[in-house]
Structures are given as C-alpha cells and as structure tokens.
C-alpha cells in the first residue's frame, strides 16, 4: 500500500460512513446511545479535511497516523479513541514509505492489538474486535498464500462482514451495550458494522 492508496482508502471509508451513518446510529440506538453514526460522520469528515491539508510527500503510514490523530481529537465516544488509536498504531508500525501485503497485515495487526489494549475486549465480546480480528487474519492468510492486495482486501472485507453479522447472537461484554446484559442479544454491534464498512472501503480502492 502506497500513499495514494492509503489516501484513497480513508476517503472511501469517509464516503461510506457518510452514506451509512443513519444505519450505524440506528444499530447503536438499539443497544447503546444512538450516536455511533454521528460520531464517525463527524470524525471522518474531519479526517477528509485533514488529509486535504497534509503536505505532499507523506508516507502511507504518516497518512494513517494523521487520520488517527484527527479521529482521537474529534470523536468523543468510545469508538473515537479506539479507531484513532488503531490508526495511529498502524501508522507507526507501517513500513516506510509503503507496504506490501505482509507489511499492511502487520501494521493492521498492530492497530488491532492497540484496540484490545485500550478497550480490553477480546473476540466474542460483541465489539468492533469481532470484525477487525477476522479481517486482519484474512489479510495475514492472504499474504502467506501470495495473494494480491486487491484479492486480500476482498477476503478481508468478507471476513469483517461475516464477523459483524456474527455479533447478532452475542451478549455484549464491553462498552455501553454490556449494560443491557442479555438484552443486547439479537442486535448487530454498531462498531463491528463500521469496521466492516472500513474494510469494504479498502476492497473498493485496492488495485
Ligand atoms: P459510545 O459507546 O461511547 O457511544 P460509539 O457509539 O461511537 O461510542 O461506539 C460504540 C461501539 O464502540 C460499539 O458498538 C463497539 O463496537 C465499540 N466499543 C465500545 N467499547 C469497546 C471496547 N471496550 N473495546 C472495543 N470496542 C468497543
Ligand atoms: Mg454510542
């Protein structure tokens, strides 16, 4: 992944959030406080603006880090620090100036590890981790098998979407939804859903 692809990815993610923010907030209204779409919409609009102002010649990792810093400063909910921290950690772990598939998978694994450190969630807790983990694992497998970025990103997006759907029967153990206990069962997690959108955006731009 080079700088142009990283920029295209974040812009495609922002466009997807802009298209689907109402659906994300509806999911959050069912098991949280209904602001997930609004939070991400505000955050990704700010990311788009920040990317427009970035000086030329940045590495792909620096682009991801800048987006993470913007999300951290603009999104108040749980998801802002988690996505912001993930992007900053991925940016810091990113090979300079660009990454092959193995390097991208490693950087996103570092981002996922940061989410788990910050939020204390593990797979099965009904959070964004349930989409993020299978997506990173799919990238890692695809790298081992010698797939192209385009093929790998499609597999990662499918894995994230399956992971998001798999949160429906789960009972939330982290975040606001955990306050509902068993009443959180039967609803798709909003953060896992937005993670799937972000990996689908990668699949859209990957060449
Ligand atoms: P808030 O819960 O503060 O209103 P958002 O609505 O923006 O924040 O985001 C909610 C999403 O954040 C959840 O659907 C879940 O996927 C994710 N989330 C919340 N807490 C955690 C956590 N501790 N670890 C991982 N993800 C979490
Ligand atoms: Mg919320």
Coordinates of N, CA and C and ligand atoms in Angstrom, one line a residue:
X1 N 0.9 -1.2 0.0 CA 0.0 0.0 0.0 C 0.9 1.2 0.0
X2 N 0.7 2.1 -1.0 CA 1.4 3.3 -1.1 C 0.6 4.5 -0.6
X3 N 1.1 5.7 -0.6 CA 0.5 6.9 -0.1 C -0.9 7.1 -0.8
X4 N -0.9 7.0 -2.1 CA -2.1 7.3 -2.8 C -3.2 6.3 -2.4
X5 N -2.9 5.0 -2.2 CA -3.9 4.0 -1.8 C -4.4 4.3 -0.4
X6 N -3.4 4.7 0.5 CA -3.8 5.0 1.9 C -4.8 6.2 1.9
X7 N -4.5 7.2 1.1 CA -5.4 8.3 1.0 C -6.8 7.9 0.4
X8 N -6.7 7.1 -0.6 CA -8.0 6.7 -1.3 C -8.8 5.9 -0.3
X9 N -8.1 5.0 0.5 CA -8.8 4.2 1.4 C -9.6 5.0 2.5
X10 N -8.9 6.0 3.0 CA -9.5 6.8 4.1 C -10.7 7.6 3.5
X11 N -10.5 8.1 2.3 CA -11.5 8.9 1.7 C -12.7 8.0 1.3
X12 N -12.5 6.8 0.9 CA -13.6 5.8 0.6 C -14.3 5.4 1.9
X13 N -13.5 5.3 3.0 CA -14.1 5.0 4.3 C -15.0 6.1 4.7
X14 N -14.5 7.4 4.6 CA -15.3 8.6 4.9 C -16.6 8.6 4.1
X15 N -16.5 8.3 2.8 CA -17.7 8.3 2.0 C -18.7 7.3 2.4
X16 N -18.2 6.1 2.8 CA -19.1 5.0 3.2 C -19.8 5.4 4.5
X17 N -19.1 6.0 5.4 CA -19.7 6.5 6.7 C -20.7 7.5 6.4
X18 N -20.4 8.4 5.5 CA -21.4 9.5 5.1 C -22.7 8.9 4.6
X19 N -22.5 7.8 3.8 CA -23.7 7.1 3.2 C -24.5 6.4 4.3
X20 N -23.8 5.8 5.2 CA -24.4 4.8 6.1 C -24.5 5.3 7.6
X21 N -24.3 6.6 7.8 CA -24.3 7.0 9.3 C -25.6 6.8 9.9
X22 N -26.7 6.9 9.2 CA -28.0 6.7 9.8 C -28.2 5.2 10.3
X23 N -27.8 4.3 9.4 CA -27.9 2.9 9.8 C -27.0 2.6 11.0
X24 N -25.8 3.2 11.1 CA -24.9 2.9 12.2 C -25.5 3.5 13.5
X25 N -26.1 4.6 13.4 CA -26.8 5.2 14.6 C -28.0 4.4 15.0
X26 N -28.7 3.9 14.0 CA -29.9 3.0 14.4 C -29.4 1.8 15.1
X27 N -28.4 1.2 14.6 CA -27.8 0.0 15.4 C -27.4 0.4 16.8
X28 N -26.8 1.5 16.9 CA -26.4 2.0 18.3 C -27.6 2.4 19.1
X29 N -28.7 2.8 18.5 CA -29.9 3.2 19.3 C -30.5 1.9 19.9
X30 N -30.3 0.8 19.3 CA -30.9 -0.5 19.8 C -30.1 -1.0 21.0
X31 N -28.8 -0.8 21.1 CA -28.1 -1.4 22.2 C -27.1 -0.4 22.8
X32 N -27.2 0.9 22.4 CA -26.3 1.9 23.0 C -27.0 3.2 23.1
X33 N -26.4 4.3 22.7 CA -27.0 5.6 22.9 C -27.3 6.3 21.6
X34 N -27.2 5.6 20.5 CA -27.6 6.1 19.2 C -26.7 7.1 18.5
X35 N -25.5 7.2 18.9 CA -24.6 8.2 18.3 C -23.5 7.7 17.5
X36 N -23.4 6.4 17.2 CA -22.2 5.9 16.6 C -22.0 6.5 15.2
X37 N -23.1 6.5 14.4 CA -23.0 7.1 13.0 C -22.7 8.6 13.1
X38 N -23.3 9.3 14.0 CA -23.0 10.8 14.1 C -21.5 11.0 14.5
X39 N -21.1 10.1 15.5 CA -19.7 10.2 15.9 C -18.7 10.0 14.8
X40 N -18.9 8.9 14.0 CA -18.0 8.6 12.9 C -18.1 9.6 11.8
X41 N -19.3 10.1 11.5 CA -19.5 11.0 10.4 C -18.7 12.3 10.7
X42 N -18.8 12.8 12.0 CA -18.1 14.0 12.3 C -16.6 13.7 12.2
X43 N -16.2 12.6 12.7 CA -14.7 12.2 12.8 C -14.2 12.1 11.4
X44 N -14.9 11.4 10.5 CA -14.3 11.1 9.1 C -14.4 12.3 8.3
X45 N -15.4 13.2 8.5 CA -15.4 14.5 7.8 C -14.2 15.3 8.1
X46 N -13.8 15.3 9.4 CA -12.6 16.0 9.8 C -11.3 15.3 9.3
X47 N -11.4 14.0 9.2 CA -10.2 13.3 8.5 C -10.1 13.7 7.1
X48 N -11.2 13.8 6.4 CA -11.1 14.2 5.0 C -10.5 15.6 4.8
X49 N -10.9 16.5 5.7 CA -10.3 17.8 5.7 C -8.9 17.8 6.0
X50 N -8.5 17.0 7.0 CA -7.1 17.0 7.5 C -6.2 16.4 6.3
X51 N -6.7 15.4 5.6 CA -5.9 14.8 4.5 C -5.8 15.8 3.4
X52 N -6.8 16.6 3.2 CA -6.7 17.7 2.1 C -5.5 18.6 2.4
X53 N -5.3 18.8 3.7 CA -4.3 19.9 4.1 C -2.9 19.3 4.3
X54 N -2.8 17.9 4.2 CA -1.5 17.3 4.5 C -0.5 17.8 3.5
X55 N 0.8 18.1 3.9 CA 1.8 18.4 2.9 C 2.1 17.2 2.0
X56 N 2.5 17.5 0.7 CA 2.8 16.4 -0.2 C 4.0 15.6 0.3
X57 N 4.1 14.4 -0.2 CA 5.3 13.6 0.1 C 5.3 12.8 1.4
X58 N 4.1 12.7 2.0 CA 4.0 11.9 3.2 C 4.0 10.4 2.9
X59 N 4.5 9.6 3.9 CA 4.5 8.2 3.7 C 3.0 7.7 3.9
X60 N 2.7 6.5 3.5 CA 1.4 5.9 3.7 C 1.1 5.8 5.2
X61 N 2.2 5.4 6.0 CA 2.0 5.3 7.5 C 1.7 6.6 8.1
X62 N 2.3 7.7 7.6 CA 2.1 9.0 8.2 C 0.6 9.5 7.9
X63 N 0.1 9.1 6.7 CA -1.3 9.4 6.4 C -2.2 8.7 7.4
X64 N -2.0 7.4 7.7 CA -2.8 6.7 8.6 C -2.7 7.3 10.0
X65 N -1.5 7.7 10.4 CA -1.3 8.3 11.7 C -2.1 9.6 11.8
X66 N -2.0 10.4 10.8 CA -2.7 11.7 10.8 C -4.2 11.5 10.9
X67 N -4.7 10.6 10.2 CA -6.1 10.3 10.3 C -6.5 9.8 11.7
X68 N -5.6 9.0 12.3 CA -5.9 8.6 13.7 C -5.9 9.7 14.7
X69 N -4.9 10.6 14.5 CA -4.9 11.7 15.4 C -6.1 12.6 15.3
X70 N -6.6 12.8 14.1 CA -7.8 13.6 13.9 C -9.0 12.9 14.5
X71 N -9.2 11.6 14.4 CA -10.3 10.9 15.0 C -10.2 11.0 16.5
X72 N -9.0 10.9 17.0 CA -8.9 11.0 18.5 C -9.4 12.3 19.0
X73 N -9.1 13.4 18.2 CA -9.4 14.7 18.7 C -10.9 15.1 18.4
X74 N -11.5 14.4 17.5 CA -12.9 14.8 17.1 C -14.0 13.9 17.5
X75 N -13.7 12.7 17.9 CA -14.8 11.8 18.3 C -14.7 11.5 19.8
X76 N -15.8 11.9 20.4 CA -15.9 11.7 21.9 C -16.2 10.3 22.4
X77 N -17.0 9.6 21.6 CA -17.5 8.3 22.1 C -16.3 7.3 22.2
X78 N -16.7 6.1 22.6 CA -15.7 5.0 22.8 C -15.0 4.8 21.5
X79 N -15.7 4.9 20.4 CA -15.1 4.5 19.1 C -14.0 5.4 18.6
X80 N -14.0 6.7 19.0 CA -13.0 7.6 18.6 C -11.6 7.3 19.0
X81 N -11.4 7.1 20.3 CA -10.1 6.7 20.8 C -9.7 5.3 20.3
X82 N -10.7 4.4 20.1 CA -10.3 3.1 19.6 C -9.9 3.1 18.2
X83 N -10.7 3.7 17.3 CA -10.3 3.8 15.9 C -9.1 4.8 15.7
X84 N -9.0 5.8 16.5 CA -7.9 6.8 16.4 C -6.6 6.1 16.9
X85 N -6.7 5.4 18.0 CA -5.5 4.6 18.5 C -5.1 3.6 17.5
X86 N -6.1 2.9 16.9 CA -5.7 1.8 15.9 C -5.0 2.4 14.7
X87 N -5.5 3.5 14.2 CA -4.9 4.1 13.0 C -3.5 4.6 13.3
X88 N -3.3 5.2 14.5 CA -2.0 5.7 14.9 C -1.0 4.5 15.1
X89 N -1.5 3.5 15.7 CA -0.6 2.3 15.9 C -0.2 1.7 14.6
X90 N -1.2 1.6 13.7 CA -1.0 1.0 12.4 C 0.0 1.9 11.6
X91 N -0.2 3.2 11.7 CA 0.7 4.1 11.0 C 2.1 4.0 11.5
X92 N 2.3 3.9 12.8 CA 3.6 3.8 13.4 C 4.3 2.5 13.0
X93 N 3.5 1.4 12.8 CA 4.1 0.1 12.5 C 4.2 -0.1 11.0
X94 N 3.8 0.9 10.2 CA 3.8 0.8 8.8 C 5.2 0.9 8.2
X95 N 5.6 -0.1 7.3 CA 6.9 0.0 6.6 C 6.9 1.3 5.8
X96 N 8.1 2.0 5.8 CA 8.3 3.2 5.1 C 9.0 3.0 3.8
X97 N 8.6 3.6 2.7 CA 7.5 4.5 2.6 C 6.2 3.9 2.2
X98 N 6.2 2.6 1.9 CA 4.9 1.9 1.6 C 5.1 0.4 2.0
X99 N 4.0 -0.3 1.9 CA 4.0 -1.7 2.4 C 3.5 -2.7 1.4
X100 N 4.1 -3.8 1.4 CA 3.5 -4.9 0.6 C 2.4 -5.5 1.5
X101 N 1.7 -6.6 1.0 CA 0.6 -7.1 1.8 C 1.0 -7.6 3.2
X102 N 2.1 -8.2 3.3 CA 2.6 -8.6 4.6 C 2.8 -7.5 5.5
X103 N 3.4 -6.4 5.0 CA 3.6 -5.2 5.8 C 2.2 -4.5 6.2
X104 N 1.3 -4.5 5.3 CA 0.0 -4.0 5.6 C -0.7 -4.8 6.7
X105 N -0.6 -6.1 6.6 CA -1.3 -7.0 7.6 C -0.6 -6.8 8.9
X106 N 0.7 -6.7 8.9 CA 1.4 -6.5 10.2 C 1.0 -5.2 10.9
X107 N 0.9 -4.1 10.0 CA 0.5 -2.8 10.6 C -0.9 -2.8 11.2
X108 N -1.8 -3.5 10.4 CA -3.2 -3.5 10.9 C -3.3 -4.5 12.1
X109 N -2.5 -5.5 12.2 CA -2.4 -6.3 13.4 C -2.0 -5.4 14.6
X110 N -1.1 -4.5 14.4 CA -0.6 -3.6 15.5 C -1.8 -2.7 15.9
X111 N -2.6 -2.3 14.9 CA -3.8 -1.5 15.2 C -4.8 -2.2 16.0
X112 N -5.0 -3.5 15.6 CA -6.0 -4.3 16.4 C -5.5 -4.5 17.8
X113 N -4.2 -4.8 17.9 CA -3.6 -5.0 19.3 C -3.9 -3.8 20.2
X114 N -3.7 -2.6 19.6 CA -4.0 -1.3 20.3 C -5.4 -1.2 20.8
X115 N -6.4 -1.6 19.9 CA -7.8 -1.6 20.3 C -8.0 -2.5 21.5
X116 N -7.4 -3.7 21.4 CA -7.6 -4.7 22.5 C -7.0 -4.2 23.8
X117 N -5.8 -3.5 23.7 CA -5.2 -2.9 24.9 C -6.0 -1.8 25.5
X118 N -6.5 -0.9 24.6 CA -7.2 0.3 25.1 C -8.6 -0.1 25.7
X119 N -9.3 -1.0 25.0 CA -10.6 -1.3 25.4 C -10.8 -2.6 26.1
X120 N -9.8 -3.4 26.2 CA -9.8 -4.7 27.0 C -10.8 -5.7 26.4
X121 N -11.2 -5.6 25.1 CA -12.1 -6.5 24.5 C -11.4 -7.6 23.8
X122 N -12.0 -8.8 23.8 CA -11.5 -10.0 23.1 C -12.6 -10.4 22.1
X123 N -12.2 -11.2 21.1 CA -13.2 -11.7 20.2 C -14.3 -12.4 21.0
X124 N -15.6 -12.2 20.6 CA -16.7 -12.7 21.3 C -17.4 -11.8 22.3
X125 N -16.8 -10.6 22.5 CA -17.4 -9.6 23.4 C -18.4 -8.7 22.8
X126 N -18.7 -8.9 21.5 CA -19.6 -8.1 20.7 C -19.1 -6.7 20.6
X127 N -18.0 -6.5 20.0 CA -17.4 -5.2 19.7 C -16.8 -5.2 18.3
X128 N -16.2 -4.0 18.0 CA -15.5 -3.9 16.7 C -14.5 -5.0 16.5
X129 N -13.9 -5.5 17.6 CA -12.9 -6.5 17.5 C -13.4 -7.8 16.8
X130 N -14.7 -8.0 16.9 CA -15.3 -9.2 16.2 C -15.3 -9.1 14.7
X131 N -15.2 -7.9 14.2 CA -15.0 -7.7 12.7 C -13.5 -7.5 12.4
X132 N -12.8 -6.8 13.2 CA -11.4 -6.4 13.0 C -10.5 -7.6 13.0
X133 N -10.7 -8.5 14.0 CA -9.8 -9.6 14.1 C -9.9 -10.6 12.9
X134 N -11.1 -11.0 12.5 CA -11.1 -11.9 11.3 C -10.6 -11.2 10.0
X135 N -10.8 -9.8 9.9 CA -10.3 -9.1 8.7 C -8.8 -9.2 8.7
X136 N -8.1 -8.9 9.8 CA -6.7 -8.9 9.9 C -6.2 -10.4 9.6
X137 N -6.9 -11.3 10.2 CA -6.5 -12.7 10.0 C -6.6 -13.1 8.5
X138 N -7.6 -12.6 7.8 CA -7.7 -12.9 6.4 C -6.6 -12.3 5.6
X139 N -6.2 -11.1 6.0 CA -5.1 -10.4 5.3 C -3.8 -11.2 5.5
X140 N -3.6 -11.7 6.7 CA -2.4 -12.5 7.1 C -2.3 -13.8 6.2
X141 N -3.5 -14.4 6.2 CA -3.5 -15.7 5.4 C -3.3 -15.4 3.9
X142 N -3.9 -14.3 3.4 CA -3.7 -14.0 2.0 C -2.3 -13.6 1.7
X143 N -1.6 -13.0 2.6 CA -0.2 -12.6 2.4 C 0.6 -13.9 2.4
X144 N 0.4 -14.8 3.3 CA 1.1 -16.1 3.2 C 0.9 -16.9 1.9
X145 N -0.4 -16.8 1.4 CA -0.7 -17.5 0.2 C -0.3 -16.8 -1.1
X146 N 0.3 -15.6 -0.9 CA 0.8 -14.9 -2.1 C -0.3 -14.2 -2.9
X147 N -1.4 -13.8 -2.3 CA -2.5 -13.1 -3.0 C -2.1 -11.6 -3.3
X148 N -2.8 -11.0 -4.2 CA -2.6 -9.6 -4.4 C -3.3 -8.8 -3.3
X149 N -3.0 -7.5 -3.2 CA -3.7 -6.6 -2.3 C -5.2 -6.6 -2.6
X150 N -5.5 -6.6 -3.9 CA -6.9 -6.5 -4.3 C -7.7 -7.7 -3.8
X151 N -7.1 -8.9 -4.1 CA -7.7 -10.2 -3.6 C -7.8 -10.2 -2.1
X152 N -6.7 -9.8 -1.5 CA -6.7 -9.9 0.0 C -7.7 -9.0 0.6
X153 N -7.9 -7.8 0.1 CA -8.8 -6.8 0.6 C -10.2 -7.3 0.5
X154 N -10.5 -8.0 -0.6 CA -11.9 -8.5 -0.8 C -12.2 -9.6 0.2
X155 N -11.2 -10.5 0.5 CA -11.3 -11.5 1.5 C -11.5 -10.9 2.9
X156 N -10.7 -9.8 3.2 CA -10.8 -9.2 4.5 C -12.2 -8.5 4.7
X157 N -12.7 -7.9 3.6 CA -14.0 -7.3 3.7 C -15.1 -8.3 4.0
X158 N -15.0 -9.5 3.3 CA -16.0 -10.5 3.5 C -15.9 -11.0 5.0
X159 N -14.6 -11.2 5.4 CA -14.4 -11.7 6.8 C -15.0 -10.7 7.8
X160 N -14.8 -9.4 7.6 CA -15.3 -8.4 8.5 C -16.8 -8.4 8.5
X161 N -17.4 -8.5 7.3 CA -18.9 -8.5 7.2 C -19.5 -9.8 8.0
X162 N -18.8 -10.9 7.7 CA -19.3 -12.1 8.5 C -19.1 -11.9 10.0
X163 N -18.0 -11.3 10.4 CA -17.7 -11.1 11.8 C -18.8 -10.1 12.4
X164 N -19.1 -9.1 11.6 CA -20.2 -8.2 12.1 C -21.5 -8.9 12.3
X165 N -21.9 -9.7 11.3 CA -23.1 -10.5 11.4 C -23.1 -11.4 12.6
X166 N -21.9 -12.0 12.8 CA -21.8 -13.0 13.9 C -22.0 -12.3 15.3
X167 N -22.0 -11.0 15.4 CA -22.2 -10.4 16.7 C -23.7 -10.4 17.1
X168 N -24.6 -10.7 16.1 CA -26.0 -10.6 16.4 C -26.4 -11.5 17.6
X169 N -26.0 -12.8 17.6 CA -26.4 -13.6 18.8 C -25.6 -13.4 20.0
X170 N -24.5 -12.6 20.0 CA -23.6 -12.4 21.1 C -24.3 -11.5 22.2
X171 N -23.9 -11.8 23.5 CA -24.2 -10.8 24.5 C -23.0 -9.9 24.8
X172 N -23.2 -8.6 24.8 CA -22.1 -7.7 24.9 C -21.4 -7.8 26.3
X173 N -20.1 -7.8 26.2 CA -19.3 -7.8 27.5 C -18.5 -6.6 27.6
X174 N -18.5 -5.7 26.6 CA -17.7 -4.4 26.7 C -18.5 -3.3 26.2
X175 N -18.2 -2.1 26.6 CA -18.9 -0.9 26.1 C -20.3 -0.8 26.6
X176 N -20.9 0.3 26.1 CA -22.3 0.6 26.6 C -23.3 -0.5 26.5
X177 N -23.2 -1.3 25.4 CA -24.1 -2.4 25.2 C -24.1 -3.4 26.3
X178 N -22.9 -3.5 27.0 CA -22.8 -4.5 28.0 C -23.8 -4.2 29.2
X179 N -24.2 -2.9 29.3 CA -25.1 -2.5 30.4 C -26.4 -3.2 30.3
X180 N -26.7 -3.6 29.0 CA -28.0 -4.3 28.7 C -28.0 -5.8 29.1
X181 N -26.8 -6.3 29.3 CA -26.8 -7.7 29.7 C -27.4 -8.6 28.5
X182 N -28.3 -9.5 28.9 CA -28.9 -10.4 27.9 C -29.7 -9.7 26.9
X183 N -30.2 -8.5 27.2 CA -31.0 -7.7 26.2 C -30.2 -7.2 25.0
X184 N -28.8 -7.3 25.1 CA -28.0 -6.9 24.0 C -28.0 -8.0 22.9
X185 N -28.5 -9.2 23.2 CA -28.5 -10.3 22.3 C -29.6 -10.0 21.2
X186 N -29.3 -10.4 19.9 CA -30.3 -10.2 18.9 C -30.1 -8.9 18.1
X187 N -29.0 -8.2 18.3 CA -28.7 -6.9 17.6 C -27.3 -7.0 17.1
X188 N -27.1 -6.4 15.9 CA -25.7 -6.4 15.4 C -25.0 -5.2 16.0
X189 N -23.7 -5.4 16.4 CA -22.9 -4.4 17.0 C -22.6 -3.3 16.0
X190 N -22.9 -2.0 16.4 CA -22.6 -0.9 15.5 C -21.1 -0.8 15.2
X191 N -20.2 -0.9 16.1 CA -18.8 -0.8 15.9 C -18.2 -1.9 15.0
X192 N -18.7 -3.1 15.1 CA -18.3 -4.2 14.2 C -18.8 -3.9 12.8
X193 N -20.0 -3.2 12.7 CA -20.6 -2.9 11.4 C -19.7 -1.8 10.8
X194 N -19.3 -0.8 11.5 CA -18.5 0.3 10.9 C -17.1 -0.3 10.5
X195 N -16.6 -1.2 11.3 CA -15.3 -1.8 10.9 C -15.4 -2.5 9.6
X196 N -16.6 -3.2 9.4 CA -16.8 -3.9 8.1 C -16.9 -2.9 7.0
X197 N -17.5 -1.7 7.2 CA -17.6 -0.7 6.2 C -16.2 -0.2 5.8
X198 N -15.3 -0.1 6.8 CA -13.9 0.4 6.6 C -13.1 -0.6 5.8
X199 N -13.3 -1.9 6.1 CA -12.6 -2.9 5.3 C -13.2 -3.1 3.9
X200 N -14.5 -2.8 3.7 CA -15.1 -2.9 2.4 C -14.5 -1.7 1.6
X201 N -14.3 -0.5 2.2 CA -13.7 0.6 1.5 C -12.3 0.3 1.0
X202 N -11.6 -0.5 1.8 CA -10.2 -0.9 1.4 C -10.4 -1.8 0.1
X203 N -11.3 -2.7 0.1 CA -11.5 -3.5 -1.0 C -11.9 -2.7 -2.3
X204 N -12.7 -1.7 -2.1 CA -13.1 -0.8 -3.2 C -11.9 -0.1 -3.9
X205 N -10.9 0.3 -3.1 CA -9.8 1.1 -3.6 C -8.6 0.3 -4.0
X206 N -8.5 -0.9 -3.5 CA -7.2 -1.7 -3.7 C -7.1 -2.1 -5.1
X207 N -5.9 -1.9 -5.6 CA -5.6 -2.3 -7.0 C -4.6 -3.4 -7.1
Ligands
LIG1 P1 -20.2 5.1 22.7 O1 -20.4 3.7 23.1 O2 -19.3 5.9 23.7 O3 -21.5 5.9 22.5 P2 -19.9 4.8 19.9 O4 -21.3 4.7 19.9 O5 -19.3 5.7 18.9 O6 -19.4 5.1 21.3 O7 -19.2 3.4 19.6 C1 -19.8 2.2 20.1 C2 -19.0 1.0 19.5 O8 -17.7 1.0 20.1 C3 -19.5 -0.3 20.0 O9 -20.5 -0.8 19.1 C4 -18.3 -1.2 20.0 O10 -18.1 -1.9 18.7 C5 -17.2 -0.3 20.2 N1 -16.7 -0.4 21.6 C6 -17.2 0.1 22.7 N2 -16.4 -0.3 23.8 C7 -15.4 -1.0 23.3 C8 -14.3 -1.7 23.9 N3 -14.1 -1.6 25.2 N4 -13.5 -2.4 23.1 C9 -13.7 -2.4 21.7 N5 -14.7 -1.8 21.1 C10 -15.6 -1.1 21.9
LIG2 MG1 -22.8 5.3 21.1

